[in-house]
Short mmCIF file of C-alpha atoms and ligand atoms in Angstrom, two decimals:
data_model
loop_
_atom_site.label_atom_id
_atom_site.label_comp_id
_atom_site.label_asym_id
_atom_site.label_seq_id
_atom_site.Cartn_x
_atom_site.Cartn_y
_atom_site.Cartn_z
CA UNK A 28 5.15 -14.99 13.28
CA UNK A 29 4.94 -11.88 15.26
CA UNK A 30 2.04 -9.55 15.49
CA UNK A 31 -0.31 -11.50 13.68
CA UNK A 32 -1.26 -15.46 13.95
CA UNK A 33 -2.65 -17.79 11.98
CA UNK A 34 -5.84 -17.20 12.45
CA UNK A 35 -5.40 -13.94 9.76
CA UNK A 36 -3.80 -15.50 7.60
CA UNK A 37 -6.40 -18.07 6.96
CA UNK A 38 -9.01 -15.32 7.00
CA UNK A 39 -7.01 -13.75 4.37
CA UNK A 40 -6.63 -16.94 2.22
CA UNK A 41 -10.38 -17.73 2.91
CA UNK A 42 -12.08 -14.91 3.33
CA UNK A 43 -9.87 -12.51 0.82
CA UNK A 44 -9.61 -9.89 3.45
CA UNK A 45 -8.24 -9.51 6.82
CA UNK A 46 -7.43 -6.48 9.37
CA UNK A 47 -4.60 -7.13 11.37
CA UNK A 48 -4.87 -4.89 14.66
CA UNK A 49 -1.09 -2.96 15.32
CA UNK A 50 0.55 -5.19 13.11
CA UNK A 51 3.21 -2.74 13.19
CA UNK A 52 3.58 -1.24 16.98
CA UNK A 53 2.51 2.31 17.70
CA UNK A 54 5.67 3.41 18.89
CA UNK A 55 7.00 2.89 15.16
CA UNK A 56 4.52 4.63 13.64
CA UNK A 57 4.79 7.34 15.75
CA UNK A 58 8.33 7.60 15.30
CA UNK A 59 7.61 8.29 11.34
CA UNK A 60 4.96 10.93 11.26
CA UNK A 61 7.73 13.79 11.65
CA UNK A 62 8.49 12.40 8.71
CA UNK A 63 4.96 12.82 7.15
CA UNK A 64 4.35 16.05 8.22
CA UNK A 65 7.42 17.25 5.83
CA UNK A 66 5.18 16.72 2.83
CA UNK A 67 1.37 16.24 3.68
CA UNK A 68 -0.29 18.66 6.48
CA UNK A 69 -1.46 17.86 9.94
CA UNK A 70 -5.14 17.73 10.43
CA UNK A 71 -4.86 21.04 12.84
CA UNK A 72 -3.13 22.61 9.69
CA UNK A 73 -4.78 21.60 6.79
CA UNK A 74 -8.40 22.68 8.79
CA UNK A 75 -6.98 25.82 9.40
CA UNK A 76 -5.16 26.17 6.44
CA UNK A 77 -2.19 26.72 7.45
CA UNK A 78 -0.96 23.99 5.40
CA UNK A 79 1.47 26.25 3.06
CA UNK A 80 2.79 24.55 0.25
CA UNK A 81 1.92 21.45 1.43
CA UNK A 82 -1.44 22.19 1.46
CA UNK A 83 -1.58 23.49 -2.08
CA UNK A 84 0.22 20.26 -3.27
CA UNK A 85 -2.42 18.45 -1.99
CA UNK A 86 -5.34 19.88 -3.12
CA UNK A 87 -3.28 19.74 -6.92
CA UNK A 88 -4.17 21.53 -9.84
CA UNK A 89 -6.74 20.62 -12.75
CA UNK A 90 -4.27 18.36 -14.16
CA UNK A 91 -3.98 16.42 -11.52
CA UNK A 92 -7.87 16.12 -11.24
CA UNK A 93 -8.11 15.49 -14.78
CA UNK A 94 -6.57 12.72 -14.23
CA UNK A 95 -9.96 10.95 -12.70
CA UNK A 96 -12.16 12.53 -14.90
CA UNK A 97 -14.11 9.32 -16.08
CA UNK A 98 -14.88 8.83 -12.85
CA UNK A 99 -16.70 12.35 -12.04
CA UNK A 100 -19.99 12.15 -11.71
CA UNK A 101 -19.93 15.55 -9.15
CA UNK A 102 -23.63 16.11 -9.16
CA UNK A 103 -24.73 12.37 -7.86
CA UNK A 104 -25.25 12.76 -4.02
CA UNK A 105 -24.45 9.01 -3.41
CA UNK A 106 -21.71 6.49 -3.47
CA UNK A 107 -19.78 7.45 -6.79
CA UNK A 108 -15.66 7.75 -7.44
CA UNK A 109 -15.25 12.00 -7.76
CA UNK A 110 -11.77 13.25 -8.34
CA UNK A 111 -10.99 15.23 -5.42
CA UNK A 112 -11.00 11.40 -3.73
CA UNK A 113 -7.89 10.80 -5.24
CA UNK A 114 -6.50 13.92 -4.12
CA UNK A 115 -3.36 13.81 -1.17
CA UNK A 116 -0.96 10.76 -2.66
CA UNK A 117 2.34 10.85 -1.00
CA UNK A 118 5.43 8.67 -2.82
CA UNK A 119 7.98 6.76 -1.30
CA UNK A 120 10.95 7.49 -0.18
CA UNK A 121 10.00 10.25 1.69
CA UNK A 122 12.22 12.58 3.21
CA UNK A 123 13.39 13.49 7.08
CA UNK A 124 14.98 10.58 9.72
CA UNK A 125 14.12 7.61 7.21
CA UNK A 126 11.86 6.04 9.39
CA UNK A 127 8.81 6.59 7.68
CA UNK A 128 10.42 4.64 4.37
CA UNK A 129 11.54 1.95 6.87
CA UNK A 130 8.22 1.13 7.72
CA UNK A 131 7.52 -0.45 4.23
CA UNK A 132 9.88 -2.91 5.41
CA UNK A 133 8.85 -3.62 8.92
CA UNK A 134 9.29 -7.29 9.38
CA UNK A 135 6.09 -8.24 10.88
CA UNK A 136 4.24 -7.06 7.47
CA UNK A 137 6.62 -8.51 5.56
CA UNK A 138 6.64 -11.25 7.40
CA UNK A 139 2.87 -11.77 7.41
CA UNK A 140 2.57 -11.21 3.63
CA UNK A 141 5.21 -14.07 3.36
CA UNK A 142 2.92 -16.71 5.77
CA UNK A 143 -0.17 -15.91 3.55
CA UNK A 144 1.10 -16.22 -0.14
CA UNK A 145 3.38 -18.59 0.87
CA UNK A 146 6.45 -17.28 -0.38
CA UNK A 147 9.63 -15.45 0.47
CA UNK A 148 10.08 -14.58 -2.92
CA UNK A 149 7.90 -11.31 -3.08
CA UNK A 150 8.54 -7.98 -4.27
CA UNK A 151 7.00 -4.92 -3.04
CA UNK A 152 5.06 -2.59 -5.76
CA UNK A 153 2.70 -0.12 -4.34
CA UNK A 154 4.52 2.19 -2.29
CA UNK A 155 2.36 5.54 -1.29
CA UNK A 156 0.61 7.35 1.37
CA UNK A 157 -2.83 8.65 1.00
CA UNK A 158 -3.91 11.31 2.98
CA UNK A 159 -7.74 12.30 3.20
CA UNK A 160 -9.21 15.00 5.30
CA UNK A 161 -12.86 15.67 6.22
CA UNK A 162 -14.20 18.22 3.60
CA UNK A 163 -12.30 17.70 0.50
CA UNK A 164 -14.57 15.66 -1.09
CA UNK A 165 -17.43 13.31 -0.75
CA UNK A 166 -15.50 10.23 -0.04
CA UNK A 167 -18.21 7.77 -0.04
CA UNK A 168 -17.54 5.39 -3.23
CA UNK A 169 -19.79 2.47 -4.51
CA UNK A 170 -18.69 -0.57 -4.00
CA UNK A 171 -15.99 -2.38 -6.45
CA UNK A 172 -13.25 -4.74 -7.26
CA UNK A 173 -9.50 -3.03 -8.02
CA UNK A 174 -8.86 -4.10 -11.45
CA UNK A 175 -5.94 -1.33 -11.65
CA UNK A 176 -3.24 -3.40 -9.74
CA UNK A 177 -2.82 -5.67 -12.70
CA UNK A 178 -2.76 -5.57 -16.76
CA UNK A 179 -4.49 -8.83 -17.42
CA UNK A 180 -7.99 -9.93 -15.17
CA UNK A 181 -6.29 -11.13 -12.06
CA UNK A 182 -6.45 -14.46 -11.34
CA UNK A 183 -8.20 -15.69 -7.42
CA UNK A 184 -6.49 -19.24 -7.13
CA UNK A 185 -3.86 -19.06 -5.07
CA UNK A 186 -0.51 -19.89 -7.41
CA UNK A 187 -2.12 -15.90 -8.41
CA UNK A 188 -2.32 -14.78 -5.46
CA UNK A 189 -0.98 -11.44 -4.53
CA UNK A 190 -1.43 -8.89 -1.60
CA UNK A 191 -3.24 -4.68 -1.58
CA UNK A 192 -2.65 -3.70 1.71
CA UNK A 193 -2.95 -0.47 3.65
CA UNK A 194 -1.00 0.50 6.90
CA UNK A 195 -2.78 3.02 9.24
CA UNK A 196 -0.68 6.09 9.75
CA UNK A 197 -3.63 7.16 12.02
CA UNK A 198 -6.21 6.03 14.13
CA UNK A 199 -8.68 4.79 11.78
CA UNK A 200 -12.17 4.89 13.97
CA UNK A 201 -15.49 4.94 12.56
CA UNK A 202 -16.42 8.68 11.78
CA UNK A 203 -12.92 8.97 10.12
CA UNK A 204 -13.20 6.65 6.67
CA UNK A 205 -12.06 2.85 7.49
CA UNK A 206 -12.64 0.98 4.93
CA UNK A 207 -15.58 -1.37 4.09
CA UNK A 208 -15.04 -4.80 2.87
CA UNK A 209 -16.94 -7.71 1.91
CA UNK A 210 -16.00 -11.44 3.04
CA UNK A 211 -15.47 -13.34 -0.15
CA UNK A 212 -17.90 -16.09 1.37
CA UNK A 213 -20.62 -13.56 1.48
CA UNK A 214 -20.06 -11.92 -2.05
CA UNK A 215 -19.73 -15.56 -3.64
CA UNK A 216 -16.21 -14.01 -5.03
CA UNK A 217 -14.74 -14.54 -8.62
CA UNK A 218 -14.17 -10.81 -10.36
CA UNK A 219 -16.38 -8.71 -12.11
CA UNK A 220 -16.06 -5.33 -14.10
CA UNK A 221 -17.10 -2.20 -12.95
CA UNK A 222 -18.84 -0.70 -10.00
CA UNK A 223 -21.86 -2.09 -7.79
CA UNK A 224 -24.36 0.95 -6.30
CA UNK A 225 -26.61 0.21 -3.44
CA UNK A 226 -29.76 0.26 -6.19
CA UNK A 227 -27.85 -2.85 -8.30
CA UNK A 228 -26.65 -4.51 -5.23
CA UNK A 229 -28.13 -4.18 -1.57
CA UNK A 230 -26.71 -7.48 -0.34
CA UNK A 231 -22.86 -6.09 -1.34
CA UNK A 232 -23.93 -3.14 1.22
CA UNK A 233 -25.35 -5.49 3.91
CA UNK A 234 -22.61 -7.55 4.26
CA UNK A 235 -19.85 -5.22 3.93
CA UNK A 236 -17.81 -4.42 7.18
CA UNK A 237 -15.71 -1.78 8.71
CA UNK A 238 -12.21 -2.39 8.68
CA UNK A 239 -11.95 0.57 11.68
CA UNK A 240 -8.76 -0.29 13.74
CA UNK A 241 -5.49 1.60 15.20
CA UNK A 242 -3.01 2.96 13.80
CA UNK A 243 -0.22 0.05 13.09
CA UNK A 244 -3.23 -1.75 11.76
CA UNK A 245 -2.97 -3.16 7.98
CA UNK A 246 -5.38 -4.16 6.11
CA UNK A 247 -4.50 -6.57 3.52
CA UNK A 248 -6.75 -7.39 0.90
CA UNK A 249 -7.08 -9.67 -2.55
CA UNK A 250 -8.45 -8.03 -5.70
CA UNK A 251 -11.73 -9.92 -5.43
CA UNK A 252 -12.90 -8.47 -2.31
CA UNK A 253 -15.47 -5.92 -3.17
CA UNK A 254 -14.64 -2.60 -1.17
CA UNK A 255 -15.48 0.58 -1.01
CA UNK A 256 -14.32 4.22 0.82
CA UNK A 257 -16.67 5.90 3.01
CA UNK A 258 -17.00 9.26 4.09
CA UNK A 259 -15.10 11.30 6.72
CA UNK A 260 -17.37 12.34 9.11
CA UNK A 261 -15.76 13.73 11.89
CA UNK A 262 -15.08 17.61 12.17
CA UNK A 263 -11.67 18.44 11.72
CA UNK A 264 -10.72 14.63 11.33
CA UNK A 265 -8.44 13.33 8.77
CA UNK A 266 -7.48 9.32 8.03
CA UNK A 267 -3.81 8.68 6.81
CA UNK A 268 -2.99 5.01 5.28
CA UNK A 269 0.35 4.37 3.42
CA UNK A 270 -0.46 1.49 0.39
CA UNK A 271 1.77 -1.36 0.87
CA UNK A 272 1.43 -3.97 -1.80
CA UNK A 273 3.16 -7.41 -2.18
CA UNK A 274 3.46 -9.73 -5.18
CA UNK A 275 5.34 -12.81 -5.75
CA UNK A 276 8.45 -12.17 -8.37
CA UNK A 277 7.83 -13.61 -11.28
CA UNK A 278 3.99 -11.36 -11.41
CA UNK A 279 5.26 -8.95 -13.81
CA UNK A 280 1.59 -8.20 -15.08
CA UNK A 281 1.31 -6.71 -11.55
CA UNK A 282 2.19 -2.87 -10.29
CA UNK A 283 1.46 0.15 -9.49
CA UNK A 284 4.42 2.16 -8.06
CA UNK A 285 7.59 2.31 -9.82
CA UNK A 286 10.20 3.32 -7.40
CA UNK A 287 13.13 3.54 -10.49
CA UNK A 288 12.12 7.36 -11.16
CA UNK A 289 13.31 8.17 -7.67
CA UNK A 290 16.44 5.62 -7.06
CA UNK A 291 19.22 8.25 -7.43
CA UNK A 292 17.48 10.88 -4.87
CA UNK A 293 19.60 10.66 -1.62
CA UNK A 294 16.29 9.85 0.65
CA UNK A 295 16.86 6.77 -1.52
CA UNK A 296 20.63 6.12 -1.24
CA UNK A 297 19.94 6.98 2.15
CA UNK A 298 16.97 3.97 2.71
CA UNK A 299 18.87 1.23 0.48
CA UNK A 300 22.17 1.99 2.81
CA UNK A 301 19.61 0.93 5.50
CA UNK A 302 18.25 -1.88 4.50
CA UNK A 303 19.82 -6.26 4.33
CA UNK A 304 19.85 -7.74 1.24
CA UNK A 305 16.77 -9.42 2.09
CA UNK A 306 15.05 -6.12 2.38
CA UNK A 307 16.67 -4.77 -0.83
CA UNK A 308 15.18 -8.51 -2.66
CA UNK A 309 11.84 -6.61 -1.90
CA UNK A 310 13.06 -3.85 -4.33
CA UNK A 311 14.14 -6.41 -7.40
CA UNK A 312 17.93 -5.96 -5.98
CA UNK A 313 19.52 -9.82 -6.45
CA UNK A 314 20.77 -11.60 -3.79
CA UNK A 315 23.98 -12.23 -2.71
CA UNK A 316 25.30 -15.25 -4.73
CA UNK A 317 23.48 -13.90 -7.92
CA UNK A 318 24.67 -14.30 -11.03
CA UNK A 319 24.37 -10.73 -11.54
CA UNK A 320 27.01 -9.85 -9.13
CA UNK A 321 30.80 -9.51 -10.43
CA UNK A 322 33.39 -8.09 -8.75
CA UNK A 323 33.05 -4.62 -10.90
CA UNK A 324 29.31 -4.76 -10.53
CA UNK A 325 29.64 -5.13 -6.45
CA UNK A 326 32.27 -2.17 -6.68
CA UNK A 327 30.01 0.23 -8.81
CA UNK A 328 27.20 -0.51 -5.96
CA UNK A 329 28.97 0.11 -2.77
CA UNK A 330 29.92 3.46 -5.15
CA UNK A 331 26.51 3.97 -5.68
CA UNK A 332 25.51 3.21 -2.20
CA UNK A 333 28.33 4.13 0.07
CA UNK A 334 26.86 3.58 3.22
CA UNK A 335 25.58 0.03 2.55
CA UNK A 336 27.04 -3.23 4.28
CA UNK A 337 28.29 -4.56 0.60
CA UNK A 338 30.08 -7.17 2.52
CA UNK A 339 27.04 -9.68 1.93
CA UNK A 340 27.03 -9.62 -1.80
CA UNK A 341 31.02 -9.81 -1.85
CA UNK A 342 31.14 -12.61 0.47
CA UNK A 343 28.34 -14.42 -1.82
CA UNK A 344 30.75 -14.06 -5.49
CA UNK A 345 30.95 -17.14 -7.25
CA UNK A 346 28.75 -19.28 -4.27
CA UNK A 347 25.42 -19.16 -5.68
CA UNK A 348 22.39 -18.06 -4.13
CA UNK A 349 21.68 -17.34 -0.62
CA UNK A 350 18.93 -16.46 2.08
CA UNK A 351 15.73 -18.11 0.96
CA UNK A 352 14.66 -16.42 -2.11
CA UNK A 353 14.03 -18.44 -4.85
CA UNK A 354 17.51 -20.14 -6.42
CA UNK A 355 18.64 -17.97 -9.46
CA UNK A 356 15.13 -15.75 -9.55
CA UNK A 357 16.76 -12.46 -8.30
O1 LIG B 24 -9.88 4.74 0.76
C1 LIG B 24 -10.46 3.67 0.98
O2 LIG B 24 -10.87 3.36 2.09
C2 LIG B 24 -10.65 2.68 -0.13
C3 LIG B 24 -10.46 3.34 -1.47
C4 LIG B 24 -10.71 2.43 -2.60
O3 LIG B 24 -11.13 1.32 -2.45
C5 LIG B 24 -10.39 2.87 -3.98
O4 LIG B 24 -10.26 4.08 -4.23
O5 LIG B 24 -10.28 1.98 -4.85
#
């Protein structure tokens, strides 16, 4: 259990929301952000816009606007979902040192998504960074339940349970857009459809709190906390969070990124020839000891992956599952 304690993971499991101050140390994150800054501008750049290309792939075209369009309401002044919200989504793997695509592993989120769903047979499926910067838009939202993690009404017991999170790439303070959440014990929980403004529900907006917190911080959440986005206030500010997501295997009505489209690009080569087979299980890639795994099959992915340690999955032919995934799942 490092970084975190118990204590969050029971607010998690009772509460449906928890922030976990520098889960992940600063020193990591600041390691990755040479890594950001190859495909999303700095806030010094984009305010002076000097952003380039980057800058122009941010701020997207109509298409990529269009794609929000049932939520525009543009001439409401209050909480409301506008387009331009959406804008600045950054997909794993990224490119540069790696280290920024390492971070999706880091073992104390892993770890701590393990201790609260109570499994070590998860899979990660959201997998992108979303960059805002003061300016863009009006990021103040109303407040509502995410519905679009999941096909079928999620389930809140907790055989359903699965895990939104965001890790702060930045700073997160107060005038720069943390998050505001609602304790399940003060929003009586179960889910509902659709959005809550401050006219149809004052007491969402009096009990919601700031998730504000450093960067390493995650915030992990479960679909029936009500949440919203706030504004960016500060002048020149910017707020960088990187979705991390966890469900447990066998969710398949669960998603949201699919990482597939992207496996052959050699940022990913490179990241799976980084990672232990217990870091790949996060991915959907079977264990060692899998019945997947024949000799020609282990052959074609050291082939595919010639920098990975394939010794694992060739010492585990024939002996059934190992590490403590779930026997025969994956
Ligand atoms: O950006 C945030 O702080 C939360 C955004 C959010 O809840 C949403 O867009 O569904």
């Amino acid at each position: 259990m490092a970084g975190f304690t118990e204590e969050h993971v029971e607010q998690w499991r009772t509460e449906g929301w928890v922030l976990i101050p520098e889960l992940v140390p600063a020193e990591a994150i600041d390691a990755a952000l040479d890594d950001m800054w190859r495909v999303l501008p700095t806030p010094e750049e984009f305010h002076a816009g000097e952003g380039g290309s980057r800058q122009d792939a941010f701020l997207g075209g109509t298409d990529q606007r269009r794609l929000f369009s049932e939520h525009d309401r543009p001439d409401e002044d209050g909480p409301a979902f506008r387009n331009e919200q959406f804008l600045g989504q950054a997909m794993f793997p990224f490119p540069g040192s790696n280290r920024l695509n390492r971070l999706i592993v880091h073992p104390n989120m892993v770890g701590f998504a393990e201790a609260a769903i109570a499994s070590t047979d998860l899979l990660i499926y959201q997998m992108s960074i979303w960059a805002k910067y003061t300016g863009v838009a009006n990021y103040e939202q109303p407040h509502h339940q995410d519905h679009n993690h999941s096909v079928v009404p999620p389930r809140t017991e907790p055989d359903y349970w699965f895990m939104e999170g965001f890790l702060y790439l930045s700073d997160v303070d107060e005038d720069v857009a943390p998050t505001h959440a609602v304790r399940v014990s003060d929003s009586g929980g179960g889910m509902e459809v659709g959005v809550r403004t401050p006219e149809q529900a004052p007491e969402l907006y009096a009990a919601e709190r700031s998730a504000a917190g450093p960067r390493g911080s995650y915030l992990a959440y479960r679909p029936d906390v009500w949440h919203r986005g706030v504004n960016l206030e500060r002048e020149g500010g910017a707020r960088f969070l990187y979705g991390i997501s966890f469900k447990q295997a066998n969710q398949d009505w669960v998603g949201y990124t699919n990482v597939q489209p992207r496996a052959t690009t050699p940022r990913f080569v490179r990241f799976v020839e980084s990672c232990t087979p217990r870091e790949l299980a996060l991915f959907g890639v079977p264990l060692p000891g899998h019945a997947y795994w024949d000799e020609p099959t282990i052959d074609a992915m050291a082939a595919r992956y010639p920098g990975l340690d394939i010794e694992p999955w060739r010492a585990g032919l024939g002996s059934g599952p190992t590490g403590s995934g779930s026997p025969g799942c994956r």
